[in-house]
Amino acid sequence: MTTLGTIAITVATISGITGALAFLLSLANKTIANYGEMKLTINDSKDFTVDGGETLLSSLVDQKVFIPSACGGKGSCGYCKVTVIEGGGQILPTELGYVTPDEQKEGIRLSCQLKIKTDMKIQIPEELFSVQQFEYRVEFIKEVTPTIKHLRLMLPEGEELQFKAGQYIQILAPKYKGNDEEVYRAYSLASSPLDKKAIELYIGLVKNGVATTFVHDYLKPGAKLTVVGPYGDFFYQETDREMVMVAIGTGMAPIMSILKFMRDSHIKRKVTFYFGARTKEDLFEIDTLEQLEKELPNFRLITCLSRPTEQCQWTGEKGRVTDLLEKFLENCADQEAYLCGSPVMIDSVMPILMAKGMPETQILYDKFE
Ligand SMILES: Cc1cc2nc3c(=O)[nH]c(=O)nc-3n(C[C@H](O)[C@H](O)[C@H](O)COP(=O)(O)OP(=O)(O)OC[C@H]3O[C@@H](n4cnc5c(N)ncnc54)[C@H](O)[C@@H]3O)c2cc1C
Ligand code: FES
């Protein structure tokens, strides 16, 4: 036999074996991994029939039960925790970074990682049953800085979103050129909960970010956008304490919602907002905040720039928000704080507040991770 003949037979044999393996794998997938229909019981009161083999998170979404999933199911936010009473099996390596040993003992799991392979019983907070999904219409998208867009989204006719000032929603970014998967991402509501017809968001562009590229480059006024919510335990507290608010960048969004809510509800509590940015250009919606200063009798806005340029012609405070707190805040044992923005900012502000006497239980925060 010629060398060419030997090569041809070898290639044909390898192709045959590969084909047979692919067939066996697909057969195994259809039989072994086909778990069939399973029963999912929530809070001992609601039974659903779901397809086995799917993640718990996506099975819940199919049943219109929306668990928070700020990273869109990537296993990197830890927001999608549920308590599994029965049928969860062993905790997975991908969950370990987010579920503490104590939580593991209570059966807490990441619903985006856990697959349903047997009948399952879970427990979730009752308020998650009131989370709704609507198709909003984009009323406007305005650029407030070169990297931050202000969006106003109109609710469908006759619908209403009940939320607390400070909470967030998730948008569903669809597939677009260069992105072939739909993803949910979390954004804080910036409007007053008393504005019943629409919601507002501030969305900062993240380089190569799936959802933010969609919003900044593809989303247009008039388009429809799927929104699910509300979520979150960072919201306005009904107390009489003086309030300290700290934010940088788009972390200002939920603070804006709380301030507008206080204005609309004629709440006259003393409140100081420390708002930081790099340059004057990044210090957005200052006109709106200054207007709120006129409308809210006990509200004071204090801004600072960490990297003012010559063009900024900045005569105000220089440095980071932590410098502002060191300078302006005295004993704050009887005050409560609302912190919002990057994890680094929040982790550096917390010890300052506690050193000035604020108990940890009076500090609320939302980390944009
Ligand atoms: C409760 C909550 C509320 C939030 N509210 C807001 C809000 O009001 N406005 C807002 O703009 N964002 C907000 N975020 C952040 C938002 O959910 C997204 O994480 C962010 O917009 C990036 O999404 P993406 O799909 O564009 O990026 P992805 O595709 O998820 O990320 C792309 C890459 O960028 C990195 N990355 C992700 N986020 C950042 C970041 N902020 N800075 C630098 N690198 C990053 C990722 O690690 C990844 O490598 C909030 C997050 C949480 C958890
Ligand atoms: S959705 Fe983010 S960890 Fe599960």
PDB file of N, CA and C in Angstrom, residues 163-245:
ATOM      1  N   PHE A 163     -41.848  50.519  44.755  1.00  0.00           N
ATOM      2  CA  PHE A 163     -40.508  50.266  45.282  1.00  0.00           C
ATOM      3  C   PHE A 163     -40.184  51.253  46.390  1.00  0.00           C
ATOM      4  N   LYS A 164     -39.102  50.955  47.113  1.00  0.00           N
ATOM      5  CA  LYS A 164     -38.674  51.860  48.180  1.00  0.00           C
ATOM      6  C   LYS A 164     -37.482  52.648  47.672  1.00  0.00           C
ATOM      7  N   ALA A 165     -37.408  53.931  48.058  1.00  0.00           N
ATOM      8  CA  ALA A 165     -36.316  54.781  47.585  1.00  0.00           C
ATOM      9  C   ALA A 165     -34.979  54.181  47.997  1.00  0.00           C
ATOM     10  N   GLY A 166     -34.103  53.899  47.017  1.00  0.00           N
ATOM     11  CA  GLY A 166     -32.799  53.296  47.278  1.00  0.00           C
ATOM     12  C   GLY A 166     -32.667  51.913  46.649  1.00  0.00           C
ATOM     13  N   GLN A 167     -33.808  51.283  46.312  1.00  0.00           N
ATOM     14  CA  GLN A 167     -33.743  49.913  45.762  1.00  0.00           C
ATOM     15  C   GLN A 167     -33.267  49.911  44.307  1.00  0.00           C
ATOM     16  N   TYR A 168     -33.049  48.726  43.775  1.00  0.00           N
ATOM     17  CA  TYR A 168     -32.573  48.610  42.394  1.00  0.00           C
ATOM     18  C   TYR A 168     -33.453  47.677  41.575  1.00  0.00           C
ATOM     19  N   ILE A 169     -33.287  47.753  40.260  1.00  0.00           N
ATOM     20  CA  ILE A 169     -33.976  46.827  39.342  1.00  0.00           C
ATOM     21  C   ILE A 169     -32.892  46.119  38.523  1.00  0.00           C
ATOM     22  N   GLN A 170     -33.286  45.142  37.727  1.00  0.00           N
ATOM     23  CA  GLN A 170     -32.354  44.529  36.776  1.00  0.00           C
ATOM     24  C   GLN A 170     -32.899  44.756  35.368  1.00  0.00           C
ATOM     25  N   ILE A 171     -31.995  45.117  34.456  1.00  0.00           N
ATOM     26  CA  ILE A 171     -32.429  45.208  33.059  1.00  0.00           C
ATOM     27  C   ILE A 171     -31.929  43.964  32.334  1.00  0.00           C
ATOM     28  N   LEU A 172     -32.659  43.615  31.278  1.00  0.00           N
ATOM     29  CA  LEU A 172     -32.226  42.476  30.465  1.00  0.00           C
ATOM     30  C   LEU A 172     -31.604  43.046  29.192  1.00  0.00           C
ATOM     31  N   ALA A 173     -30.266  42.928  29.107  1.00  0.00           N
ATOM     32  CA  ALA A 173     -29.589  43.392  27.880  1.00  0.00           C
ATOM     33  C   ALA A 173     -29.691  42.261  26.859  1.00  0.00           C
ATOM     34  N   PRO A 174     -30.292  42.532  25.698  1.00  0.00           N
ATOM     35  CA  PRO A 174     -30.470  41.461  24.716  1.00  0.00           C
ATOM     36  C   PRO A 174     -29.179  41.196  23.943  1.00  0.00           C
ATOM     37  N   LYS A 175     -29.256  40.205  23.018  1.00  0.00           N
ATOM     38  CA  LYS A 175     -28.110  39.948  22.138  1.00  0.00           C
ATOM     39  C   LYS A 175     -27.936  41.132  21.191  1.00  0.00           C
ATOM     40  N   TYR A 176     -26.715  41.443  20.846  1.00  0.00           N
ATOM     41  CA  TYR A 176     -26.449  42.467  19.831  1.00  0.00           C
ATOM     42  C   TYR A 176     -25.125  42.116  19.178  1.00  0.00           C
ATOM     43  N   LYS A 177     -24.760  42.845  18.140  1.00  0.00           N
ATOM     44  CA  LYS A 177     -23.534  42.522  17.403  1.00  0.00           C
ATOM     45  C   LYS A 177     -22.339  42.449  18.366  1.00  0.00           C
ATOM     46  N   GLY A 178     -21.686  41.319  18.420  1.00  0.00           N
ATOM     47  CA  GLY A 178     -20.537  41.171  19.310  1.00  0.00           C
ATOM     48  C   GLY A 178     -20.903  40.581  20.660  1.00  0.00           C
ATOM     49  N   ASN A 179     -22.204  40.405  20.930  1.00  0.00           N
ATOM     50  CA  ASN A 179     -22.625  39.764  22.182  1.00  0.00           C
ATOM     51  C   ASN A 179     -23.739  38.767  21.868  1.00  0.00           C
ATOM     52  N   ASP A 180     -23.482  37.494  22.128  1.00  0.00           N
ATOM     53  CA  ASP A 180     -24.481  36.504  21.730  1.00  0.00           C
ATOM     54  C   ASP A 180     -25.240  35.893  22.899  1.00  0.00           C
ATOM     55  N   GLU A 181     -25.232  36.584  24.070  1.00  0.00           N
ATOM     56  CA  GLU A 181     -26.072  36.079  25.167  1.00  0.00           C
ATOM     57  C   GLU A 181     -26.845  37.223  25.819  1.00  0.00           C
ATOM     58  N   GLU A 182     -28.059  36.887  26.293  1.00  0.00           N
ATOM     59  CA  GLU A 182     -28.862  37.861  27.034  1.00  0.00           C
ATOM     60  C   GLU A 182     -28.338  37.895  28.468  1.00  0.00           C
ATOM     61  N   VAL A 183     -28.200  39.083  29.053  1.00  0.00           N
ATOM     62  CA  VAL A 183     -27.730  39.146  30.444  1.00  0.00           C
ATOM     63  C   VAL A 183     -28.580  40.116  31.271  1.00  0.00           C
ATOM     64  N   TYR A 184     -28.794  39.764  32.528  1.00  0.00           N
ATOM     65  CA  TYR A 184     -29.438  40.683  33.465  1.00  0.00           C
ATOM     66  C   TYR A 184     -28.336  41.433  34.213  1.00  0.00           C
ATOM     67  N   ARG A 185     -28.518  42.741  34.416  1.00  0.00           N
ATOM     68  CA  ARG A 185     -27.585  43.521  35.233  1.00  0.00           C
ATOM     69  C   ARG A 185     -28.383  44.456  36.149  1.00  0.00           C
ATOM     70  N   ALA A 186     -27.810  44.724  37.320  1.00  0.00           N
ATOM     71  CA  ALA A 186     -28.488  45.532  38.334  1.00  0.00           C
ATOM     72  C   ALA A 186     -28.215  47.032  38.160  1.00  0.00           C
ATOM     73  N   TYR A 187     -29.260  47.861  38.285  1.00  0.00           N
ATOM     74  CA  TYR A 187     -29.093  49.324  38.274  1.00  0.00           C
ATOM     75  C   TYR A 187     -30.025  49.943  39.312  1.00  0.00           C
ATOM     76  N   SER A 188     -29.483  50.896  40.071  1.00  0.00           N
ATOM     77  CA  SER A 188     -30.266  51.526  41.129  1.00  0.00           C
ATOM     78  C   SER A 188     -31.279  52.484  40.535  1.00  0.00           C
ATOM     79  N   LEU A 189     -32.447  52.505  41.146  1.00  0.00           N
ATOM     80  CA  LEU A 189     -33.484  53.447  40.719  1.00  0.00           C
ATOM     81  C   LEU A 189     -33.099  54.831  41.225  1.00  0.00           C
ATOM     82  N   ALA A 190     -33.165  55.829  40.332  1.00  0.00           N
ATOM     83  CA  ALA A 190     -32.757  57.183  40.728  1.00  0.00           C
ATOM     84  C   ALA A 190     -33.957  58.100  40.888  1.00  0.00           C
ATOM     85  N   SER A 191     -35.140  57.605  40.549  1.00  0.00           N
ATOM     86  CA  SER A 191     -36.340  58.446  40.613  1.00  0.00           C
ATOM     87  C   SER A 191     -37.073  58.236  41.933  1.00  0.00           C
ATOM     88  N   SER A 192     -38.051  59.119  42.175  1.00  0.00           N
ATOM     89  CA  SER A 192     -38.837  58.996  43.402  1.00  0.00           C
ATOM     90  C   SER A 192     -39.857  57.869  43.235  1.00  0.00           C
ATOM     91  N   PRO A 193     -40.061  57.073  44.294  1.00  0.00           N
ATOM     92  CA  PRO A 193     -41.084  56.025  44.212  1.00  0.00           C
ATOM     93  C   PRO A 193     -42.478  56.615  44.020  1.00  0.00           C
ATOM     94  N   LEU A 194     -42.628  57.935  44.284  1.00  0.00           N
ATOM     95  CA  LEU A 194     -43.944  58.563  44.102  1.00  0.00           C
ATOM     96  C   LEU A 194     -44.191  58.950  42.646  1.00  0.00           C
ATOM     97  N   ASP A 195     -43.159  58.841  41.802  1.00  0.00           N
ATOM     98  CA  ASP A 195     -43.329  59.042  40.363  1.00  0.00           C
ATOM     99  C   ASP A 195     -43.813  57.691  39.812  1.00  0.00           C
ATOM    100  N   LYS A 196     -45.100  57.575  39.590  1.00  0.00           N
ATOM    101  CA  LYS A 196     -45.696  56.260  39.311  1.00  0.00           C
ATOM    102  C   LYS A 196     -45.598  55.834  37.849  1.00  0.00           C
ATOM    103  N   LYS A 197     -45.306  56.780  36.944  1.00  0.00           N
ATOM    104  CA  LYS A 197     -45.384  56.458  35.519  1.00  0.00           C
ATOM    105  C   LYS A 197     -44.073  55.979  34.907  1.00  0.00           C
ATOM    106  N   ALA A 198     -42.966  56.353  35.558  1.00  0.00           N
ATOM    107  CA  ALA A 198     -41.671  56.085  34.922  1.00  0.00           C
ATOM    108  C   ALA A 198     -40.606  55.811  35.981  1.00  0.00           C
ATOM    109  N   ILE A 199     -39.476  55.252  35.526  1.00  0.00           N
ATOM    110  CA  ILE A 199     -38.316  55.110  36.412  1.00  0.00           C
ATOM    111  C   ILE A 199     -37.112  55.761  35.728  1.00  0.00           C
ATOM    112  N   GLU A 200     -36.138  56.168  36.553  1.00  0.00           N
ATOM    113  CA  GLU A 200     -34.925  56.765  35.991  1.00  0.00           C
ATOM    114  C   GLU A 200     -33.698  56.022  36.493  1.00  0.00           C
ATOM    115  N   LEU A 201     -32.679  55.960  35.635  1.00  0.00           N
ATOM    116  CA  LEU A 201     -31.433  55.252  35.960  1.00  0.00           C
ATOM    117  C   LEU A 201     -30.248  56.102  35.513  1.00  0.00           C
ATOM    118  N   TYR A 202     -29.093  55.886  36.156  1.00  0.00           N
ATOM    119  CA  TYR A 202     -27.830  56.452  35.662  1.00  0.00           C
ATOM    120  C   TYR A 202     -26.905  55.269  35.401  1.00  0.00           C
ATOM    121  N   ILE A 203     -26.482  55.111  34.165  1.00  0.00           N
ATOM    122  CA  ILE A 203     -25.678  53.934  33.811  1.00  0.00           C
ATOM    123  C   ILE A 203     -24.318  54.362  33.265  1.00  0.00           C
ATOM    124  N   GLY A 204     -23.260  53.944  33.992  1.00  0.00           N
ATOM    125  CA  GLY A 204     -21.888  54.289  33.604  1.00  0.00           C
ATOM    126  C   GLY A 204     -21.343  53.252  32.634  1.00  0.00           C
ATOM    127  N   LEU A 205     -20.566  53.699  31.663  1.00  0.00           N
ATOM    128  CA  LEU A 205     -19.983  52.779  30.676  1.00  0.00           C
ATOM    129  C   LEU A 205     -18.801  52.033  31.293  1.00  0.00           C
ATOM    130  N   VAL A 206     -18.829  50.707  31.196  1.00  0.00           N
ATOM    131  CA  VAL A 206     -17.692  49.876  31.611  1.00  0.00           C
ATOM    132  C   VAL A 206     -17.054  49.340  30.335  1.00  0.00           C
ATOM    133  N   LYS A 207     -15.726  49.509  30.209  1.00  0.00           N
ATOM    134  CA  LYS A 207     -15.041  49.083  28.982  1.00  0.00           C
ATOM    135  C   LYS A 207     -15.311  47.600  28.717  1.00  0.00           C
ATOM    136  N   ASN A 208     -15.796  47.311  27.525  1.00  0.00           N
ATOM    137  CA  ASN A 208     -16.141  45.932  27.107  1.00  0.00           C
ATOM    138  C   ASN A 208     -17.254  45.305  27.941  1.00  0.00           C
ATOM    139  N   GLY A 209     -17.961  46.088  28.724  1.00  0.00           N
ATOM    140  CA  GLY A 209     -19.070  45.556  29.533  1.00  0.00           C
ATOM    141  C   GLY A 209     -20.255  45.216  28.641  1.00  0.00           C
ATOM    142  N   VAL A 210     -20.873  44.077  28.886  1.00  0.00           N
ATOM    143  CA  VAL A 210     -21.947  43.598  28.007  1.00  0.00           C
ATOM    144  C   VAL A 210     -23.158  44.534  28.053  1.00  0.00           C
ATOM    145  N   ALA A 211     -23.687  44.778  29.259  1.00  0.00           N
ATOM    146  CA  ALA A 211     -24.917  45.566  29.374  1.00  0.00           C
ATOM    147  C   ALA A 211     -24.676  47.051  29.110  1.00  0.00           C
ATOM    148  N   THR A 212     -23.563  47.581  29.622  1.00  0.00           N
ATOM    149  CA  THR A 212     -23.349  49.025  29.475  1.00  0.00           C
ATOM    150  C   THR A 212     -23.030  49.391  28.022  1.00  0.00           C
ATOM    151  N   THR A 213     -22.358  48.505  27.292  1.00  0.00           N
ATOM    152  CA  THR A 213     -22.127  48.768  25.864  1.00  0.00           C
ATOM    153  C   THR A 213     -23.463  48.783  25.133  1.00  0.00           C
ATOM    154  N   PHE A 214     -24.357  47.858  25.522  1.00  0.00           N
ATOM    155  CA  PHE A 214     -25.683  47.842  24.896  1.00  0.00           C
ATOM    156  C   PHE A 214     -26.404  49.177  25.151  1.00  0.00           C
ATOM    157  N   VAL A 215     -26.396  49.612  26.417  1.00  0.00           N
ATOM    158  CA  VAL A 215     -27.120  50.854  26.760  1.00  0.00           C
ATOM    159  C   VAL A 215     -26.486  52.063  26.074  1.00  0.00           C
ATOM    160  N   HIS A 216     -25.164  52.152  26.101  1.00  0.00           N
ATOM    161  CA  HIS A 216     -24.491  53.345  25.563  1.00  0.00           C
ATOM    162  C   HIS A 216     -24.465  53.369  24.035  1.00  0.00           C
ATOM    163  N   ASP A 217     -24.350  52.195  23.394  1.00  0.00           N
ATOM    164  CA  ASP A 217     -24.150  52.198  21.933  1.00  0.00           C
ATOM    165  C   ASP A 217     -25.372  51.768  21.122  1.00  0.00           C
ATOM    166  N   TYR A 218     -26.269  50.989  21.723  1.00  0.00           N
ATOM    167  CA  TYR A 218     -27.351  50.410  20.916  1.00  0.00           C
ATOM    168  C   TYR A 218     -28.755  50.856  21.329  1.00  0.00           C
ATOM    169  N   LEU A 219     -28.976  51.140  22.604  1.00  0.00           N
ATOM    170  CA  LEU A 219     -30.327  51.472  23.063  1.00  0.00           C
ATOM    171  C   LEU A 219     -30.715  52.888  22.626  1.00  0.00           C
ATOM    172  N   LYS A 220     -31.925  53.016  22.053  1.00  0.00           N
ATOM    173  CA  LYS A 220     -32.356  54.315  21.527  1.00  0.00           C
ATOM    174  C   LYS A 220     -33.720  54.705  22.119  1.00  0.00           C
ATOM    175  N   PRO A 221     -34.034  56.015  22.150  1.00  0.00           N
ATOM    176  CA  PRO A 221     -35.361  56.430  22.606  1.00  0.00           C
ATOM    177  C   PRO A 221     -36.446  55.726  21.791  1.00  0.00           C
ATOM    178  N   GLY A 222     -37.517  55.331  22.469  1.00  0.00           N
ATOM    179  CA  GLY A 222     -38.627  54.650  21.788  1.00  0.00           C
ATOM    180  C   GLY A 222     -38.506  53.137  21.854  1.00  0.00           C
ATOM    181  N   ALA A 223     -37.300  52.626  22.113  1.00  0.00           N
ATOM    182  CA  ALA A 223     -37.100  51.160  22.147  1.00  0.00           C
ATOM    183  C   ALA A 223     -37.720  50.569  23.412  1.00  0.00           C
ATOM    184  N   LYS A 224     -37.974  49.270  23.361  1.00  0.00           N
ATOM    185  CA  LYS A 224     -38.503  48.553  24.534  1.00  0.00           C
ATOM    186  C   LYS A 224     -37.328  47.952  25.324  1.00  0.00           C
ATOM    187  N   LEU A 225     -37.473  47.919  26.653  1.00  0.00           N
ATOM    188  CA  LEU A 225     -36.418  47.353  27.490  1.00  0.00           C
ATOM    189  C   LEU A 225     -37.071  46.529  28.613  1.00  0.00           C
ATOM    190  N   THR A 226     -36.638  45.290  28.763  1.00  0.00           N
ATOM    191  CA  THR A 226     -37.195  44.439  29.821  1.00  0.00           C
ATOM    192  C   THR A 226     -36.531  44.778  31.153  1.00  0.00           C
ATOM    193  N   VAL A 227     -37.385  45.047  32.150  1.00  0.00           N
ATOM    194  CA  VAL A 227     -36.902  45.433  33.477  1.00  0.00           C
ATOM    195  C   VAL A 227     -37.584  44.547  34.518  1.00  0.00           C
ATOM    196  N   VAL A 228     -36.823  44.042  35.468  1.00  0.00           N
ATOM    197  CA  VAL A 228     -37.404  43.221  36.532  1.00  0.00           C
ATOM    198  C   VAL A 228     -36.977  43.780  37.887  1.00  0.00           C
ATOM    199  N   GLY A 229     -37.908  43.823  38.815  1.00  0.00           N
ATOM    200  CA  GLY A 229     -37.589  44.356  40.134  1.00  0.00           C
ATOM    201  C   GLY A 229     -38.865  44.669  40.902  1.00  0.00           C
ATOM    202  N   PRO A 230     -38.793  45.338  42.030  1.00  0.00           N
ATOM    203  CA  PRO A 230     -37.590  45.906  42.634  1.00  0.00           C
ATOM    204  C   PRO A 230     -36.892  44.893  43.548  1.00  0.00           C
ATOM    205  N   TYR A 231     -35.633  45.204  43.852  1.00  0.00           N
ATOM    206  CA  TYR A 231     -34.834  44.362  44.739  1.00  0.00           C
ATOM    207  C   TYR A 231     -34.070  45.227  45.742  1.00  0.00           C
ATOM    208  N   GLY A 232     -33.581  44.560  46.784  1.00  0.00           N
ATOM    209  CA  GLY A 232     -32.564  45.181  47.621  1.00  0.00           C
ATOM    210  C   GLY A 232     -33.022  45.618  48.996  1.00  0.00           C
ATOM    211  N   ASP A 233     -32.096  45.519  49.961  1.00  0.00           N
ATOM    212  CA  ASP A 233     -32.418  45.966  51.313  1.00  0.00           C
ATOM    213  C   ASP A 233     -31.712  47.278  51.655  1.00  0.00           C
ATOM    214  N   PHE A 234     -31.221  47.967  50.615  1.00  0.00           N
ATOM    215  CA  PHE A 234     -30.667  49.312  50.814  1.00  0.00           C
ATOM    216  C   PHE A 234     -31.784  50.291  50.432  1.00  0.00           C
ATOM    217  N   PHE A 235     -32.443  50.838  51.437  1.00  0.00           N
ATOM    218  CA  PHE A 235     -33.515  51.806  51.150  1.00  0.00           C
ATOM    219  C   PHE A 235     -33.733  52.730  52.345  1.00  0.00           C
ATOM    220  N   TYR A 236     -34.466  53.814  52.100  1.00  0.00           N
ATOM    221  CA  TYR A 236     -34.742  54.841  53.098  1.00  0.00           C
ATOM    222  C   TYR A 236     -35.356  54.227  54.350  1.00  0.00           C
ATOM    223  N   GLN A 237     -34.780  54.545  55.517  1.00  0.00           N
ATOM    224  CA  GLN A 237     -35.282  54.022  56.792  1.00  0.00           C
ATOM    225  C   GLN A 237     -36.172  55.061  57.474  1.00  0.00           C
ATOM    226  N   GLU A 238     -37.293  54.597  57.978  1.00  0.00           N
ATOM    227  CA  GLU A 238     -38.254  55.507  58.629  1.00  0.00           C
ATOM    228  C   GLU A 238     -37.803  55.766  60.073  1.00  0.00           C
ATOM    229  N   THR A 239     -36.754  56.567  60.249  1.00  0.00           N
ATOM    230  CA  THR A 239     -36.324  56.936  61.606  1.00  0.00           C
ATOM    231  C   THR A 239     -36.250  58.471  61.665  1.00  0.00           C
ATOM    232  N   ASP A 240     -35.876  58.999  62.830  1.00  0.00           N
ATOM    233  CA  ASP A 240     -35.731  60.455  62.958  1.00  0.00           C
ATOM    234  C   ASP A 240     -34.264  60.865  62.953  1.00  0.00           C
ATOM    235  N   ARG A 241     -33.371  59.890  62.748  1.00  0.00           N
ATOM    236  CA  ARG A 241     -31.940  60.210  62.847  1.00  0.00           C
ATOM    237  C   ARG A 241     -31.490  61.164  61.745  1.00  0.00           C
ATOM    238  N   GLU A 242     -30.431  61.932  62.080  1.00  0.00           N
ATOM    239  CA  GLU A 242     -29.786  62.735  61.041  1.00  0.00           C
ATOM    240  C   GLU A 242     -29.132  61.776  60.051  1.00  0.00           C
ATOM    241  N   MET A 243     -29.109  62.159  58.775  1.00  0.00           N
ATOM    242  CA  MET A 243     -28.596  61.240  57.750  1.00  0.00           C
ATOM    243  C   MET A 243     -27.285  61.732  57.136  1.00  0.00           C
ATOM    244  N   VAL A 244     -26.358  60.758  56.946  1.00  0.00           N
ATOM    245  CA  VAL A 244     -25.092  61.043  56.249  1.00  0.00           C
ATOM    246  C   VAL A 244     -25.125  60.206  54.975  1.00  0.00           C
ATOM    247  N   MET A 245     -24.961  60.849  53.830  1.00  0.00           N
ATOM    248  CA  MET A 245     -24.959  60.094  52.579  1.00  0.00           C
ATOM    249  C   MET A 245     -23.609  60.265  51.897  1.00  0.00           C
TER     250      MET A 245
END
